[in-house]
Coordinates of C-alpha atoms in Angstrom, one line a residue:
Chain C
X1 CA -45.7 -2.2 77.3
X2 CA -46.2 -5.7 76.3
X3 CA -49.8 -5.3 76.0
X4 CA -51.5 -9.2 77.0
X5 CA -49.0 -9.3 79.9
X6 CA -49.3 -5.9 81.1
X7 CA -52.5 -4.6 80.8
X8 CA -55.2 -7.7 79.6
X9 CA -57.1 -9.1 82.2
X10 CA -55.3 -6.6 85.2
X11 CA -57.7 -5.6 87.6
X12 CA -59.4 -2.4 87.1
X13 CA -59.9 0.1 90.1
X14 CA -62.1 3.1 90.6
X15 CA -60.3 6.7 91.0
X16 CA -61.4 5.4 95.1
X17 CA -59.6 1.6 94.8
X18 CA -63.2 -0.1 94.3
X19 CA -63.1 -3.6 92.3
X20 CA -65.1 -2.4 88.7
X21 CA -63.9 -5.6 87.2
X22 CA -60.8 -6.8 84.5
X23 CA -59.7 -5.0 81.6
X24 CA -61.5 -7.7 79.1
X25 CA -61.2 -6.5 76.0
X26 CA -58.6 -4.1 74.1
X27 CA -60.3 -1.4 71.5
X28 CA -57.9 -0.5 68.9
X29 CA -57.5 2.5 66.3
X30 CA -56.0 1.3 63.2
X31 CA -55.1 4.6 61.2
X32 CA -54.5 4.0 57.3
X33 CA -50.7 4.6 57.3
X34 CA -50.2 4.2 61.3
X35 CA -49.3 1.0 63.5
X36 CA -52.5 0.3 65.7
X37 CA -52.7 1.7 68.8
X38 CA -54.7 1.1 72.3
X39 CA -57.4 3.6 72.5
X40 CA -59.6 1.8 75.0
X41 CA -60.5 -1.1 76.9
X42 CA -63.9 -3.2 77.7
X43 CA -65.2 -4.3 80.9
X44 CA -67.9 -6.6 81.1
X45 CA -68.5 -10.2 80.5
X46 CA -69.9 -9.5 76.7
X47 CA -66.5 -8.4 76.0
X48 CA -64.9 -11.2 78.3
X49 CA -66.8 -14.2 76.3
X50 CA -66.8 -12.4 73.2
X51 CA -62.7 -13.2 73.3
X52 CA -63.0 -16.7 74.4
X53 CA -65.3 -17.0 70.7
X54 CA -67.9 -14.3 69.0
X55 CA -70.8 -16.4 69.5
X56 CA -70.2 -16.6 73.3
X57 CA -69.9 -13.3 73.4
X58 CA -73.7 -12.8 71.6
X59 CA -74.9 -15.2 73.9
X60 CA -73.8 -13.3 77.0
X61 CA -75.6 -9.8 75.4
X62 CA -78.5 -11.6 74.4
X63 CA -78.6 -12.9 78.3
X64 CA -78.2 -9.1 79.4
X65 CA -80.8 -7.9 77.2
X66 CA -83.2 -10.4 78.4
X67 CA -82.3 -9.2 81.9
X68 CA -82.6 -5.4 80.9
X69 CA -79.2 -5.0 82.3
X70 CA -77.5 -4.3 78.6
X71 CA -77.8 -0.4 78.8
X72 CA -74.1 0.8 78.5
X73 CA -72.6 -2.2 78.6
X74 CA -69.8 -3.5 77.6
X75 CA -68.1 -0.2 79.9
X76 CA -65.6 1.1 77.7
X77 CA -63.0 3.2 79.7
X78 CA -60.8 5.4 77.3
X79 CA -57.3 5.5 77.4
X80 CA -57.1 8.7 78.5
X81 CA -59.2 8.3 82.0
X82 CA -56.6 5.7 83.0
X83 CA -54.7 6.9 86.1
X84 CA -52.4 4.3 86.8
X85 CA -50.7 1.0 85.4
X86 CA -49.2 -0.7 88.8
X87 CA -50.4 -3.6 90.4
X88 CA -54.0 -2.8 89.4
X89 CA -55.2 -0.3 86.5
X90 CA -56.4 2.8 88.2
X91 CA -59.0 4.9 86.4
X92 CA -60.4 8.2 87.1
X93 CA -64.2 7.5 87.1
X94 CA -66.3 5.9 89.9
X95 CA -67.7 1.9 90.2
X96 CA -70.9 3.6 90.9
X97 CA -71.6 6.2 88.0
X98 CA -70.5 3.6 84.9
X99 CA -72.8 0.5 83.5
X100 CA -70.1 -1.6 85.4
X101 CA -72.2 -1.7 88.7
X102 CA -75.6 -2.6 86.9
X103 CA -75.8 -5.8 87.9
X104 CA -74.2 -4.8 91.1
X105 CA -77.3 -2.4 91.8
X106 CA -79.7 -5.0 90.7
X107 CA -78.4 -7.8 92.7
X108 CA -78.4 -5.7 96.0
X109 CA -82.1 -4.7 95.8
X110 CA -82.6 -8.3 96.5
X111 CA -79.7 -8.9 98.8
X112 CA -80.4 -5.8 100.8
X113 CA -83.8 -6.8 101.4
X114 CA -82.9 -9.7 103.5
X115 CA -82.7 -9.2 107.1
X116 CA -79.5 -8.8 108.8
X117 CA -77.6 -7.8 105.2
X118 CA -75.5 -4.7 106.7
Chain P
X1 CA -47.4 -13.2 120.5
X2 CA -50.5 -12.9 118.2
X3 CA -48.7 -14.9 115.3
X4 CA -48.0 -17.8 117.5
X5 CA -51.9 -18.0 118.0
X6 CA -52.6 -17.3 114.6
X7 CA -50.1 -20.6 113.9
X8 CA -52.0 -22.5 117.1
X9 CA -55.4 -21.6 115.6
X10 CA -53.9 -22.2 112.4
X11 CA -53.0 -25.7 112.9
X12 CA -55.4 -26.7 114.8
X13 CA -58.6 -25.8 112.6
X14 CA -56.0 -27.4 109.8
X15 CA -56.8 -30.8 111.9
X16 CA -60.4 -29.8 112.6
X17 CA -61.0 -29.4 108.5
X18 CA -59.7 -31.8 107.3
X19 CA -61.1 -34.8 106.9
X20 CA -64.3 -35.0 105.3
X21 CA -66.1 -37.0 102.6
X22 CA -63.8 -37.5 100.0
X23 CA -61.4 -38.8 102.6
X24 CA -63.0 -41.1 104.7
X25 CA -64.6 -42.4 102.0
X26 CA -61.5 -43.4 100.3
X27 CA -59.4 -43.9 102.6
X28 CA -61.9 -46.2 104.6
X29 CA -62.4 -48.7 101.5
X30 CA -58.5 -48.7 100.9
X31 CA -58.2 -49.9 104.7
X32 CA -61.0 -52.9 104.5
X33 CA -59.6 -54.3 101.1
X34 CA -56.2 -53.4 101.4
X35 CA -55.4 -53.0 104.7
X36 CA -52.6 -50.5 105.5
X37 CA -51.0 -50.8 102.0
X38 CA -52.3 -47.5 100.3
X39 CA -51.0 -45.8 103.4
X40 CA -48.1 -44.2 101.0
X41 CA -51.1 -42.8 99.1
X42 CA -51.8 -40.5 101.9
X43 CA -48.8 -39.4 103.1
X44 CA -47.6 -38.6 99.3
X45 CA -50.8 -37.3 98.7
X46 CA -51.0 -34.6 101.8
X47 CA -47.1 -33.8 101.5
X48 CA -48.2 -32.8 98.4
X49 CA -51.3 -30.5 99.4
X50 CA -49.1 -28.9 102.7
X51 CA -46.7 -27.6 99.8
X52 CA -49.7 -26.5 97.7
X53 CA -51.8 -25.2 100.4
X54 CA -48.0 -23.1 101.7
X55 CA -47.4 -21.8 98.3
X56 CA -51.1 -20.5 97.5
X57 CA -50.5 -19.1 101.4
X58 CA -47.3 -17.4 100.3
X59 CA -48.9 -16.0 97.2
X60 CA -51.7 -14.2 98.6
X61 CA -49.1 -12.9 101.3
X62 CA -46.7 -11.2 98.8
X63 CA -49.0 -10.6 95.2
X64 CA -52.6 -9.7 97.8
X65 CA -53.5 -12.1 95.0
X66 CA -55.9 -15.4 95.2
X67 CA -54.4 -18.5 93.0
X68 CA -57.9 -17.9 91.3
X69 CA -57.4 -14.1 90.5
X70 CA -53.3 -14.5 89.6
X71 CA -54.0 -17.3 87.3
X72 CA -56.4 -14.9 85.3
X73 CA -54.1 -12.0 85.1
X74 CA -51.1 -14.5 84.4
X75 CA -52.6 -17.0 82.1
X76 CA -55.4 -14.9 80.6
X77 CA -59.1 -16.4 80.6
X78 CA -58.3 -19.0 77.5
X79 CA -56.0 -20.5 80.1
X80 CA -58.2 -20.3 82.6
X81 CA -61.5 -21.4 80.9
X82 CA -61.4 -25.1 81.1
X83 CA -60.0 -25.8 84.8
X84 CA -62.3 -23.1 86.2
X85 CA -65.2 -24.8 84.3
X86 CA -64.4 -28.2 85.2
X87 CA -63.4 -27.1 89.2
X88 CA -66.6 -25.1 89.7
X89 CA -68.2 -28.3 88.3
X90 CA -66.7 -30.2 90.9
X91 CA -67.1 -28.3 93.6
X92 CA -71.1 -28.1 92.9
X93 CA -71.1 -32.7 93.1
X94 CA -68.7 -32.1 95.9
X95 CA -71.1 -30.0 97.5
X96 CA -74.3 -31.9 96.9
X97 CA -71.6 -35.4 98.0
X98 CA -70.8 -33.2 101.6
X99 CA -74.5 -32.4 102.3
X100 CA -75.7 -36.1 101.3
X101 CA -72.5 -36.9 103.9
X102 CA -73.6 -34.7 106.0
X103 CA -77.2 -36.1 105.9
X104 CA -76.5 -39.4 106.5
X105 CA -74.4 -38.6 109.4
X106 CA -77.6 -37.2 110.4
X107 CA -79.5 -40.4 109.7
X108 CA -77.4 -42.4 111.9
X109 CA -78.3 -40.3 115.0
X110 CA -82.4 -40.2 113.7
X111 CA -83.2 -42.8 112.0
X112 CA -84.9 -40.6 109.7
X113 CA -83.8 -41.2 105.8
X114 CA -81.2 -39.1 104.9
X115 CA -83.1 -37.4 101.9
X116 CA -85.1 -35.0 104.8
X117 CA -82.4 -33.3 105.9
X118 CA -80.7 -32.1 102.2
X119 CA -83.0 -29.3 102.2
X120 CA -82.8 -28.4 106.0
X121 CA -78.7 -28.7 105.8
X122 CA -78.7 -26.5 102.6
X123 CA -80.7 -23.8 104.2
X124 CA -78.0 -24.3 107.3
X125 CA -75.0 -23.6 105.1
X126 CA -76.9 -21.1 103.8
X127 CA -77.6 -18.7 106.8
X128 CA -74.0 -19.6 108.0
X129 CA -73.0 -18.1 105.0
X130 CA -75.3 -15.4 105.5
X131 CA -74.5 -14.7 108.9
X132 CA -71.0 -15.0 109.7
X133 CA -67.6 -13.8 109.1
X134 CA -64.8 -15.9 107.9
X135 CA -63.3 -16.5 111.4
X136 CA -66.4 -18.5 112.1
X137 CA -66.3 -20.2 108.9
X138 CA -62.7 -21.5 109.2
X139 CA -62.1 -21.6 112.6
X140 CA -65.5 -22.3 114.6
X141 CA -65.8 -25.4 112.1
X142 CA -61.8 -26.3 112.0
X143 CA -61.9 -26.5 116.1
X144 CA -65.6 -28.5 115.8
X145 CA -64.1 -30.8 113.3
X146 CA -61.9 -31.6 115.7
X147 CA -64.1 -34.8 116.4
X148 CA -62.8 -36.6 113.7
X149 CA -59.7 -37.1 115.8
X150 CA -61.7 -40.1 117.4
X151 CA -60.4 -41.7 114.3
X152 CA -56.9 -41.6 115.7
X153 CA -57.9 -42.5 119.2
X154 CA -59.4 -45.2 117.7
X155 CA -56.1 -46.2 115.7
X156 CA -54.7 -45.9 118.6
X157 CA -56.6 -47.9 121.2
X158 CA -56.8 -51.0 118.3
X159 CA -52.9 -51.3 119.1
X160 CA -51.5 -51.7 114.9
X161 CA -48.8 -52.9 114.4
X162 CA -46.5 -49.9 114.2
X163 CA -43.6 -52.0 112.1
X164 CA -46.5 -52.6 109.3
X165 CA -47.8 -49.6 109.1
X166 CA -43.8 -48.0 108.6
X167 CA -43.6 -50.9 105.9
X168 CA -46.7 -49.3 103.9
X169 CA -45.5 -46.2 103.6
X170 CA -43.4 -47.3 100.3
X171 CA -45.4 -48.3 98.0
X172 CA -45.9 -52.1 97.6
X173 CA -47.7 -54.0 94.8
X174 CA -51.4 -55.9 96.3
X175 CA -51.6 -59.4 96.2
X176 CA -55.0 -58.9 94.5
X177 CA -57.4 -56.5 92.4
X178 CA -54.5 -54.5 90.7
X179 CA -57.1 -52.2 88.9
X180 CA -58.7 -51.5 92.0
X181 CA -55.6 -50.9 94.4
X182 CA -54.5 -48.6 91.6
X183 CA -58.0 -46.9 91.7
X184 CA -58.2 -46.2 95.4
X185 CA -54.6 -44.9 94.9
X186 CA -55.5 -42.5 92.6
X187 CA -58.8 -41.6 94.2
X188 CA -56.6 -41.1 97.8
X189 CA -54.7 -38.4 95.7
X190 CA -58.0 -36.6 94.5
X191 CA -59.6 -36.2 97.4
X192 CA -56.8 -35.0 99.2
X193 CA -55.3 -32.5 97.3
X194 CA -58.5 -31.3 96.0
X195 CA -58.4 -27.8 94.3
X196 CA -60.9 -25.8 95.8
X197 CA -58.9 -26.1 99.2
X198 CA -55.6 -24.0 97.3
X199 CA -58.0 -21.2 96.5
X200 CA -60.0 -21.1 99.7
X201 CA -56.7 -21.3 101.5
X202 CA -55.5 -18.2 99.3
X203 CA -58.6 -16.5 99.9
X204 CA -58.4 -16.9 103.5
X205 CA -54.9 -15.2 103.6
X206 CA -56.1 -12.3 102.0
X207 CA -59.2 -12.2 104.5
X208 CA -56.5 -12.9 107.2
X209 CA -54.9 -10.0 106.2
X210 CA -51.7 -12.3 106.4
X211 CA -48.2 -10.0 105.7
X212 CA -44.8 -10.8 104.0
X213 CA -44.0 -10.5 107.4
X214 CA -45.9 -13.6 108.7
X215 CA -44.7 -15.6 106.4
X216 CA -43.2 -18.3 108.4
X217 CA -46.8 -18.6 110.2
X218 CA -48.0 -19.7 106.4
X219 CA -45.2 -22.0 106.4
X220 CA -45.6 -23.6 109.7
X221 CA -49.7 -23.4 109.3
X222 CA -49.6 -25.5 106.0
X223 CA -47.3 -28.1 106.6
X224 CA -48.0 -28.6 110.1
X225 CA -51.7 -28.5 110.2
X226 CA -51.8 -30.8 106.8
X227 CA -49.5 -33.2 107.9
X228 CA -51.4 -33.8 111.6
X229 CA -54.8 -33.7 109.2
X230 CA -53.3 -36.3 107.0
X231 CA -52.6 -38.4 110.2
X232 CA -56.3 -38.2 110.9
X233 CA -57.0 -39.4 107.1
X234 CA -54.5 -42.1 108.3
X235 CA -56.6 -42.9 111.1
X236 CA -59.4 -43.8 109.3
X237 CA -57.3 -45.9 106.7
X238 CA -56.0 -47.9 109.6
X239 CA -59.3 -48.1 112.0
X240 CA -61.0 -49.5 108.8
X241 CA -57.8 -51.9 107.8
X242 CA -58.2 -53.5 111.7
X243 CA -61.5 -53.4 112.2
X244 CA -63.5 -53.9 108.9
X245 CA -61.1 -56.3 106.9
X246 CA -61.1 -59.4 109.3
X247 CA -64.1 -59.1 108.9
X248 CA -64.7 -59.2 105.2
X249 CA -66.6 -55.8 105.4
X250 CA -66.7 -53.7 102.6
X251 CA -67.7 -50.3 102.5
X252 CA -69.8 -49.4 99.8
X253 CA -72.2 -47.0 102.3
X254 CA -71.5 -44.8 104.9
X255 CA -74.0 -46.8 107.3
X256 CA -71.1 -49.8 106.8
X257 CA -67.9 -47.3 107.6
X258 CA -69.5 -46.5 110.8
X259 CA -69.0 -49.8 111.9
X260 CA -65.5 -49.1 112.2
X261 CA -65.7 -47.5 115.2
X262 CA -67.7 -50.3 117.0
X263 CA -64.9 -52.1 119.0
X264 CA -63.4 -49.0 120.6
X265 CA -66.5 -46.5 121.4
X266 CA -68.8 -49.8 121.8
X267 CA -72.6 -48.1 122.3
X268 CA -70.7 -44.6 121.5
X269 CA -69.6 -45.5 118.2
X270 CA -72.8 -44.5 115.5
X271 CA -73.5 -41.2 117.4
X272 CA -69.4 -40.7 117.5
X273 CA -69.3 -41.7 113.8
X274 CA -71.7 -40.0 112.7
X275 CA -70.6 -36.4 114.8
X276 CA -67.0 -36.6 112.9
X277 CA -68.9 -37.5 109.6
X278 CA -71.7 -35.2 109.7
X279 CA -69.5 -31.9 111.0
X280 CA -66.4 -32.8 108.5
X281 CA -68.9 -33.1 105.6
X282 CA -70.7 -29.8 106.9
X283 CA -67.5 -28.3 107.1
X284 CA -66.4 -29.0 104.1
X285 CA -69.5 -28.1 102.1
X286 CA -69.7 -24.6 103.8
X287 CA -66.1 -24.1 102.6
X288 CA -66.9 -25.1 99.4
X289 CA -69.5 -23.3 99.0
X290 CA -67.9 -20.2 99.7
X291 CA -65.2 -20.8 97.5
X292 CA -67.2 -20.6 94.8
X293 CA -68.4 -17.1 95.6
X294 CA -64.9 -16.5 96.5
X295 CA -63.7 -18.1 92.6
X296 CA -66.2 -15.9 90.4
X297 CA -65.6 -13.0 92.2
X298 CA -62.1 -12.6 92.1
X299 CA -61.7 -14.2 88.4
X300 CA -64.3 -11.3 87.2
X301 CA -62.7 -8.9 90.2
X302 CA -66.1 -8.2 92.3
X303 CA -66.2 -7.1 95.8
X304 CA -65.5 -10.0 97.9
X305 CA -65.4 -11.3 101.0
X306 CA -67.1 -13.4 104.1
X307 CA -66.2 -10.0 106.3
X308 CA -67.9 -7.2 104.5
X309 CA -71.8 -6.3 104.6
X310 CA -73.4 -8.6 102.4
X311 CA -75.3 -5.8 100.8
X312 CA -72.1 -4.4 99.8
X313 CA -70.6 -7.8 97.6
X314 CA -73.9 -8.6 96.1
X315 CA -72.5 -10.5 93.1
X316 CA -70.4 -12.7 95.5
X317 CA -73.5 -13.8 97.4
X318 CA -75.2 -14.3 94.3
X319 CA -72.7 -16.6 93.3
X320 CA -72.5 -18.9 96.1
X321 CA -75.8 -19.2 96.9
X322 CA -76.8 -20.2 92.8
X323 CA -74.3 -22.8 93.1
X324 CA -75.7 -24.3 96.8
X325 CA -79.1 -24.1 94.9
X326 CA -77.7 -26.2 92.0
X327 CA -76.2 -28.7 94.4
X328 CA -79.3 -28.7 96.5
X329 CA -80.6 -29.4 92.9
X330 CA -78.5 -32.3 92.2
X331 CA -79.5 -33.9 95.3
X332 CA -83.0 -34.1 95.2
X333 CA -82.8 -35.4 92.2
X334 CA -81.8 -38.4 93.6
X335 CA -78.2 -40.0 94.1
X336 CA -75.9 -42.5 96.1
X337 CA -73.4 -40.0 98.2
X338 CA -70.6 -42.7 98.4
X339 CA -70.8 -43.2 94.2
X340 CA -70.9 -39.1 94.0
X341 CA -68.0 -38.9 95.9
X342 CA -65.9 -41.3 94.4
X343 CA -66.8 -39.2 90.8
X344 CA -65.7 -36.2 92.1
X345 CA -62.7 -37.1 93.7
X346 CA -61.8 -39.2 90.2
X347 CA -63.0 -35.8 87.9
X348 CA -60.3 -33.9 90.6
X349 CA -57.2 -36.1 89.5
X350 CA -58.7 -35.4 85.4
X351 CA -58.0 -31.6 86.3
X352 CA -55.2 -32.0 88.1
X353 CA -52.4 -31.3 86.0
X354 CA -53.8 -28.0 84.7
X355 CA -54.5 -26.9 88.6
X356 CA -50.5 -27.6 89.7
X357 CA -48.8 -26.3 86.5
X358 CA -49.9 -22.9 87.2
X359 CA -48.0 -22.9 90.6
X360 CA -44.8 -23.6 88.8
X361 CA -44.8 -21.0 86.6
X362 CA -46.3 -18.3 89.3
X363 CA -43.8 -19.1 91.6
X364 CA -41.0 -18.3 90.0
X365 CA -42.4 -15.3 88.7
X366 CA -41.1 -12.5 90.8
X367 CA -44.0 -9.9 89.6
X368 CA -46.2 -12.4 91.7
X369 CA -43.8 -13.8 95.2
X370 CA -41.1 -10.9 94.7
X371 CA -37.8 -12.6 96.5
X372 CA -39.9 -15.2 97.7
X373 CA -39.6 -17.7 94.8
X374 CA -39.2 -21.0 95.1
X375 CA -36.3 -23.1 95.5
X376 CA -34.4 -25.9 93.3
X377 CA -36.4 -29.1 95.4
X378 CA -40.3 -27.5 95.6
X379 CA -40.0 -26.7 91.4
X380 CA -38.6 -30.2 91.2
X381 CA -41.2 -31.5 93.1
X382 CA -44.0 -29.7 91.3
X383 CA -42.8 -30.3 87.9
X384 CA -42.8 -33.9 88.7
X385 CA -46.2 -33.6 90.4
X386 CA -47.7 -32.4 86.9
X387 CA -45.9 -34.4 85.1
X388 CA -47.7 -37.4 87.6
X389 CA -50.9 -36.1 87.3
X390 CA -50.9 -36.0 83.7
X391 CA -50.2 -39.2 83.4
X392 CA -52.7 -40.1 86.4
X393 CA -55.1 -37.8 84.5
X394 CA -55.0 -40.1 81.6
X395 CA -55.5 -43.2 83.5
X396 CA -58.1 -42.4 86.3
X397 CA -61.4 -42.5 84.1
X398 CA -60.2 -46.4 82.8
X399 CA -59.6 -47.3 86.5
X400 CA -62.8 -45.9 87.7
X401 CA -64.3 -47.6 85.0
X402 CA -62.3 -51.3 85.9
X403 CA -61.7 -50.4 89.1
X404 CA -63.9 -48.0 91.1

């Protein structure tokens, strides 16, 4: 698997096909006499601006933190809970139970307040 | 039988939506200081956005993937960094330029200056947003926007000369103001083929549901429905060349362009003017608007969409409705729409380059269009496009500065 074409930035689907976001960031294991390997991945836009350059990425935590919505986050989603590698990357947890829908939840407290929102 | 009304509907809203600030502007100066000369700038420049539009169309169809979302996953977010920036920029002063257009449409009809109504037209788009589904939003405006085909009729009752107006469309060298011809040339280009239109047009597929199978309906939607828009866009280029350049009348407000329609619609022509300029402008802004929403959610892969429960895509919401705020922002700040406009459109042609070059690569990528590549002529065309606009990206901030 060529690994930025194949798997980077893919969207990432709940084990019920519900957006959770891009795979943003790679985690790798790099054992003292074996080749790295892909143990997880990051979703979240920490880990997303924290690729473009480091500090970005500390300005986007420090953002979350101020907005108490850091808990958990970046989502890292082990290898191993990954159901699929098609179209989109299929992984066996759901959007709702994972740091991924924080701001999500937040968000639609407000939203869902407002009349004719459903 | 239901794809030859999606193509009707299709083509018609295509009509309806597509005129609106950025075009009338321009192509209403090119026509009082050039007359029907920059006509090639049109019909280059809206051959060019029906082949876009077709391809983001075809896309969508085959990958269920916006341009916004297969750029991402094919270019990766260092790629994708600077035009997203620089579009979603855009699209916020193109925004705040459709309201103020919208506004001072409304200010013909009232009297009433045109810095009342930001806030109440904001709010408008807003609960539009708010309330309905994407049907509404393309087609209710597209077949309202259908007003700015008095430009045509106008064209049309002013009796051109139909030999001259073949003539112009090969380009010609002016007799005069080189820097400036070469300016509205450029700017005719930006604010036709302007980037938020490929993804909304994407994005609209996928809320269409449009199949592999209904391909041809793309096809026939995007060339037909741009080419009879660019005719419209046309209409105001030559309304403007026989009506406002006799007269020595140039347009540097909207309140002038209006004039154009004077010796057709006589007592008609402000409230007519001002109906196609205010509901083009609206139009325009609401689809802009929701582009954005449609842009952050699918480069970040939210929930999306102008059909679901709005309590169910939160972070979409969120994200169009910060960006109408910021617009709102920008215009009550203060600002000269026409000027705005002419910005935006010349910041569109700076992008350009990096907005066509990912077509090229994605398709021809069959992980993306499958069989449905494209042929020897369209890569051909596109390379050449981004080759043009690289070179037209260099040049348009000198000419706006000498010329616009």
């Amino acid at each position: 698997m060529d690994l930025v074409r194949d798997l980077l930035d893919k969207r990432v689907v709940d084990r019920h096909g519900r957006e959770m976001g891009r795979v943003d960031r790679l985690v790798l294991e790099c054992g003292e006499h074996s080749a790295p390997r892909v143990v997880a991945f990051q979703i979240g836009p920490d880990a997303l601006a924290g690729r473009v350059a480091p500090w970005f990425g500390r300005l986007v935590s420090g953002v979350e933190r101020v907005f108490k919505v850091d808990e958990g986050r970046p989502v890292r989603i082990a290898l191993a809970d990954v159901l699929s590698i098609e179209d989109d990357v299929k992984v066996d947890v759901a959007f709702g139970e994972t740091a991924a829908a924080t701001i999500e939840r937040a968000l639609r407290r407000w939203v869902g307040s407002l009349p004719f929102s459903s | 039988m239901g794809a030859i009304v999606d193509l009707v509907l299709g083509v018609v809203t295509s009509i309806g939506g597509f005129v609106e600030v950025g075009s009338i502007s321009t192509a209403a100066q090119a026509g009082s200081e050039f007359g029907y000369q920059l006509i090639w700038a049109i019909a280059i420049a809206t051959a060019m956005l029906a082949m876009l539009t077709e391809m983001s169309g075809r896309l969508a169809a085959v990958s269920r993937r916006t341009v916004a979302a297969a750029v991402r996953e094919r270019f990766g977010i260092h790629f994708q960094l600077v035009p997203l920036t620089a579009e979603l920029l855009i699209d916020t002063l193109l925004i705040t330029a459709e309201i103020g257009g919208a506004a001072i449409a409304i200010k013909l009809l009232t009297d009433v200056g045109f810095e009342w109504w930001l806030l109440p037209l904001a709010l408008l788009i807003w609960m539009l947003l708010w309330l309905s589904g994407f049907a509404v939003i393309e087609y209710g405006l597209g077949l309202l926007g259908l007003i700015t085909l008095a430009f045509v009729i106008s064209a049309w009752q002013l009796h051109p000369d139909v030999t001259d107006i073949g003539r112009s469309f090969l380009p010609t060298t002016p007799n005069h103001h080189y820097t400036r011809y070469a300016f509205l040339a450029v700017s005719i280009v930006g604010a036709t083929i302007s980037p938020y239109l490929l993804n909304f047009f994407s994005s609209g597929a996928i809320e269409e549901k449009l199949t592999e199978s209904k391909l041809w309906v793309n096809t026939a939607t995007a060339y037909l429905g741009m080419c009879f828009g660019g005719v419209v866009s046309m209409g105001v280029l030559v309304t403007s060349a026989m009506v406002l350049q006799p007269r020595h009348i140039l347009v540097d407000s909207y309140e002038q362009a209006a004039l154009m329609f004077v010796p057709v619609f006589g007592r008609y022509a402000i409230p007519l003017f001002a109906g196609a300029l205010g509901i083009g402008c609206f139009g325009a802004a609401v689809e802009l608007t929701v582009n954005t929403g449609y842009t952050f959610s699918q480069v970040f892969n939210w929930t999306w969409g102008a059909n679901k429960p709005r309590r169910d895509c939160a972070r979409f919401v969120t994200a169009f409705t910060l960006v109408l705020l910021m617009a709102l922002a920008v215009a009550l700040i203060g600002f000269d729409p026409l000027r705005l406009t002419m910005l935006s459109v010349a910041l569109t042609v700076v992008i350009m380059p990096l907005v066509v070059l990912p077509f090229l690569v994605l398709m021809n990528d069959r992980k993306y269009v499958k069989e449905h590549t494209s042929g020897v002529i369209a890569n051909g065309v596109l390379a050449m496009l981004t080759i043009v606009g690289g070179i037209l990206a260099v040049v348009v901030i000198p000419l706006e500065m000498f010329g616009g």
